[in-house]
Amino acid sequence: MPTVELGAENFESTVSDNEIVLVDFWASWCGPCRQFSPIYDAASEEHPEIVFGKVDTEAEQALAGAANITSIPTLMAFKKGNLVFSQPGALPAPALKQVIDAVVELDIDKALAEHASKESGE
């Protein structure tokens, strides 16, 4: 599936309405962003079951600020609406594959339950 442009109007619904969403925060003037883009686009074609979104930080400054983006590119991964990965920097294809595999394999319900039990002091 091709990448989806995300902005303030569709970011929240995209993240909450899909099982897994990866988001690339980028800008056209950013060299590493331009290097990462074809790798990200290729991964989106290899994984049609995952939504691959892109946020242009220049056009969506408020959204980038709300997401605490301080360096680009930044890759975020959401599973069942929960942020499970966030890292700045352009990833090579093998590293992106590792992130995707880890997110797919993550048992988010178990992780959330474990986190909740730690928070309650059990």
PDB file of C-alpha atoms in Angstrom:
ATOM      1  CA  MET A   1       0.000   0.000   0.000  1.00  0.00           C
ATOM      2  CA  PRO A   2       1.415   3.433  -0.824  1.00  0.00           C
ATOM      3  CA  THR A   3       2.204   5.855   1.977  1.00  0.00           C
ATOM      4  CA  VAL A   4      -0.523   8.162   3.287  1.00  0.00           C
ATOM      5  CA  GLU A   5      -0.054  11.871   3.901  1.00  0.00           C
ATOM      6  CA  LEU A   6      -1.008  12.622   7.488  1.00  0.00           C
ATOM      7  CA  GLY A   7      -1.970  15.950   8.974  1.00  0.00           C
ATOM      8  CA  ALA A   8      -3.834  17.380  11.934  1.00  0.00           C
ATOM      9  CA  GLU A   9      -7.176  16.436  10.356  1.00  0.00           C
ATOM     10  CA  ASN A  10      -6.477  12.700   9.936  1.00  0.00           C
ATOM     11  CA  PHE A  11      -3.558  11.792  12.226  1.00  0.00           C
ATOM     12  CA  GLU A  12      -5.561  10.754  15.298  1.00  0.00           C
ATOM     13  CA  SER A  13      -8.182   8.782  13.361  1.00  0.00           C
ATOM     14  CA  THR A  14      -5.540   6.996  11.291  1.00  0.00           C
ATOM     15  CA  VAL A  15      -3.604   5.943  14.394  1.00  0.00           C
ATOM     16  CA  SER A  16      -6.692   4.845  16.326  1.00  0.00           C
ATOM     17  CA  ASP A  17      -8.563   3.126  13.455  1.00  0.00           C
ATOM     18  CA  ASN A  18      -5.731   0.852  12.280  1.00  0.00           C
ATOM     19  CA  GLU A  19      -3.933  -2.059  13.974  1.00  0.00           C
ATOM     20  CA  ILE A  20      -0.409  -0.854  13.107  1.00  0.00           C
ATOM     21  CA  VAL A  21       0.609   2.591  11.862  1.00  0.00           C
ATOM     22  CA  LEU A  22       4.149   3.763  11.139  1.00  0.00           C
ATOM     23  CA  VAL A  23       4.682   7.508  10.819  1.00  0.00           C
ATOM     24  CA  ASP A  24       7.646   9.234   9.184  1.00  0.00           C
ATOM     25  CA  PHE A  25       8.072  12.865  10.267  1.00  0.00           C
ATOM     26  CA  TRP A  26      10.097  14.566   7.521  1.00  0.00           C
ATOM     27  CA  ALA A  27      10.785  17.806   5.623  1.00  0.00           C
ATOM     28  CA  SER A  28      11.685  18.412   1.990  1.00  0.00           C
ATOM     29  CA  TRP A  29      14.916  20.285   2.880  1.00  0.00           C
ATOM     30  CA  CYS A  30      16.212  17.419   5.056  1.00  0.00           C
ATOM     31  CA  GLY A  31      18.903  15.308   3.355  1.00  0.00           C
ATOM     32  CA  PRO A  32      18.545  12.253   5.624  1.00  0.00           C
ATOM     33  CA  CYS A  33      14.759  12.451   5.126  1.00  0.00           C
ATOM     34  CA  ARG A  34      15.241  12.247   1.351  1.00  0.00           C
ATOM     35  CA  GLN A  35      17.589   9.268   1.800  1.00  0.00           C
ATOM     36  CA  PHE A  36      15.104   7.452   4.064  1.00  0.00           C
ATOM     37  CA  SER A  37      12.050   8.113   1.891  1.00  0.00           C
ATOM     38  CA  PRO A  38      12.656   5.401  -0.765  1.00  0.00           C
ATOM     39  CA  ILE A  39      13.424   2.837   1.962  1.00  0.00           C
ATOM     40  CA  TYR A  40      10.189   3.750   3.767  1.00  0.00           C
ATOM     41  CA  ASP A  41       8.178   3.708   0.523  1.00  0.00           C
ATOM     42  CA  ALA A  42       9.565   0.256  -0.383  1.00  0.00           C
ATOM     43  CA  ALA A  43       8.623  -1.098   3.054  1.00  0.00           C
ATOM     44  CA  SER A  44       5.090   0.243   2.604  1.00  0.00           C
ATOM     45  CA  GLU A  45       4.769  -1.813  -0.583  1.00  0.00           C
ATOM     46  CA  GLU A  46       6.087  -4.945   1.184  1.00  0.00           C
ATOM     47  CA  HIS A  47       3.644  -4.610   4.105  1.00  0.00           C
ATOM     48  CA  PRO A  48       0.148  -3.792   2.787  1.00  0.00           C
ATOM     49  CA  GLU A  49      -1.347  -4.785   6.159  1.00  0.00           C
ATOM     50  CA  ILE A  50       0.376  -1.809   7.830  1.00  0.00           C
ATOM     51  CA  VAL A  51      -0.466   1.870   7.337  1.00  0.00           C
ATOM     52  CA  PHE A  52       2.648   3.904   6.479  1.00  0.00           C
ATOM     53  CA  GLY A  53       1.995   7.593   7.054  1.00  0.00           C
ATOM     54  CA  LYS A  54       4.107  10.661   6.423  1.00  0.00           C
ATOM     55  CA  VAL A  55       3.927  14.000   8.194  1.00  0.00           C
ATOM     56  CA  ASP A  56       5.535  16.994   6.482  1.00  0.00           C
ATOM     57  CA  THR A  57       6.853  18.869   9.522  1.00  0.00           C
ATOM     58  CA  GLU A  58       6.951  22.147   7.592  1.00  0.00           C
ATOM     59  CA  ALA A  59       3.270  21.980   6.626  1.00  0.00           C
ATOM     60  CA  GLU A  60       2.197  20.425   9.949  1.00  0.00           C
ATOM     61  CA  GLN A  61       4.251  22.359  12.498  1.00  0.00           C
ATOM     62  CA  ALA A  62       1.580  22.162  15.211  1.00  0.00           C
ATOM     63  CA  LEU A  63       1.287  18.385  14.790  1.00  0.00           C
ATOM     64  CA  ALA A  64       5.070  17.960  14.836  1.00  0.00           C
ATOM     65  CA  GLY A  65       5.198  20.067  17.991  1.00  0.00           C
ATOM     66  CA  ALA A  66       2.437  18.034  19.643  1.00  0.00           C
ATOM     67  CA  ALA A  67       4.402  14.870  18.813  1.00  0.00           C
ATOM     68  CA  ASN A  68       7.538  16.422  20.395  1.00  0.00           C
ATOM     69  CA  ILE A  69       9.517  16.106  17.166  1.00  0.00           C
ATOM     70  CA  THR A  70      12.920  17.715  17.745  1.00  0.00           C
ATOM     71  CA  SER A  71      14.905  15.984  15.010  1.00  0.00           C
ATOM     72  CA  ILE A  72      13.977  14.666  11.576  1.00  0.00           C
ATOM     73  CA  PRO A  73      13.476  12.219  10.207  1.00  0.00           C
ATOM     74  CA  THR A  74      11.712  10.668  13.185  1.00  0.00           C
ATOM     75  CA  LEU A  75       9.956   7.332  12.876  1.00  0.00           C
ATOM     76  CA  MET A  76       7.070   6.484  15.187  1.00  0.00           C
ATOM     77  CA  ALA A  77       5.160   3.218  15.374  1.00  0.00           C
ATOM     78  CA  PHE A  78       1.703   2.790  16.867  1.00  0.00           C
ATOM     79  CA  LYS A  79      -0.077  -0.472  17.651  1.00  0.00           C
ATOM     80  CA  LYS A  80      -3.764  -0.401  18.550  1.00  0.00           C
ATOM     81  CA  GLY A  81      -3.442   3.360  19.017  1.00  0.00           C
ATOM     82  CA  ASN A  82      -0.495   3.121  21.428  1.00  0.00           C
ATOM     83  CA  LEU A  83       2.930   4.582  20.703  1.00  0.00           C
ATOM     84  CA  VAL A  84       5.335   1.633  20.850  1.00  0.00           C
ATOM     85  CA  PHE A  85       8.415   3.055  19.087  1.00  0.00           C
ATOM     86  CA  SER A  86       9.872   6.497  18.469  1.00  0.00           C
ATOM     87  CA  GLN A  87      13.363   7.209  17.194  1.00  0.00           C
ATOM     88  CA  PRO A  88      14.978  10.031  15.253  1.00  0.00           C
ATOM     89  CA  GLY A  89      17.346   9.289  12.399  1.00  0.00           C
ATOM     90  CA  ALA A  90      17.203   7.658   8.990  1.00  0.00           C
ATOM     91  CA  LEU A  91      17.144   3.885   9.282  1.00  0.00           C
ATOM     92  CA  PRO A  92      18.738   1.552   6.734  1.00  0.00           C
ATOM     93  CA  ALA A  93      16.369  -1.021   5.248  1.00  0.00           C
ATOM     94  CA  PRO A  94      17.453  -3.912   7.557  1.00  0.00           C
ATOM     95  CA  ALA A  95      16.895  -1.775  10.673  1.00  0.00           C
ATOM     96  CA  LEU A  96      13.469  -0.664   9.439  1.00  0.00           C
ATOM     97  CA  LYS A  97      12.586  -4.316   8.854  1.00  0.00           C
ATOM     98  CA  GLN A  98      13.631  -5.113  12.445  1.00  0.00           C
ATOM     99  CA  VAL A  99      11.375  -2.348  13.774  1.00  0.00           C
ATOM    100  CA  ILE A 100       8.447  -3.538  11.657  1.00  0.00           C
ATOM    101  CA  ASP A 101       8.941  -7.169  12.720  1.00  0.00           C
ATOM    102  CA  ALA A 102       9.172  -6.179  16.399  1.00  0.00           C
ATOM    103  CA  VAL A 103       5.983  -4.106  16.214  1.00  0.00           C
ATOM    104  CA  VAL A 104       4.112  -6.899  14.406  1.00  0.00           C
ATOM    105  CA  GLU A 105       5.249  -9.458  17.017  1.00  0.00           C
ATOM    106  CA  LEU A 106       4.575  -7.223  20.025  1.00  0.00           C
ATOM    107  CA  ASP A 107       1.692  -8.431  22.193  1.00  0.00           C
ATOM    108  CA  ILE A 108       0.389  -4.947  22.983  1.00  0.00           C
ATOM    109  CA  ASP A 109      -2.402  -6.182  25.260  1.00  0.00           C
ATOM    110  CA  LYS A 110       0.108  -8.093  27.408  1.00  0.00           C
ATOM    111  CA  ALA A 111       2.514  -5.137  27.432  1.00  0.00           C
ATOM    112  CA  LEU A 112      -0.248  -2.744  28.509  1.00  0.00           C
ATOM    113  CA  ALA A 113      -1.392  -5.145  31.249  1.00  0.00           C
ATOM    114  CA  GLU A 114       2.175  -5.473  32.548  1.00  0.00           C
ATOM    115  CA  HIS A 115       2.604  -1.708  32.514  1.00  0.00           C
ATOM    116  CA  ALA A 116      -0.682  -1.215  34.360  1.00  0.00           C
ATOM    117  CA  SER A 117       0.313  -3.713  37.063  1.00  0.00           C
ATOM    118  CA  LYS A 118       3.680  -1.944  37.536  1.00  0.00           C
ATOM    119  CA  GLU A 119       1.938   1.425  37.741  1.00  0.00           C
ATOM    120  CA  SER A 120      -0.408   0.141  40.447  1.00  0.00           C
ATOM    121  CA  GLY A 121       2.556  -1.159  42.449  1.00  0.00           C
ATOM    122  CA  GLU A 122       1.788  -4.868  42.227  1.00  0.00           C
TER     123      GLU A 122
END
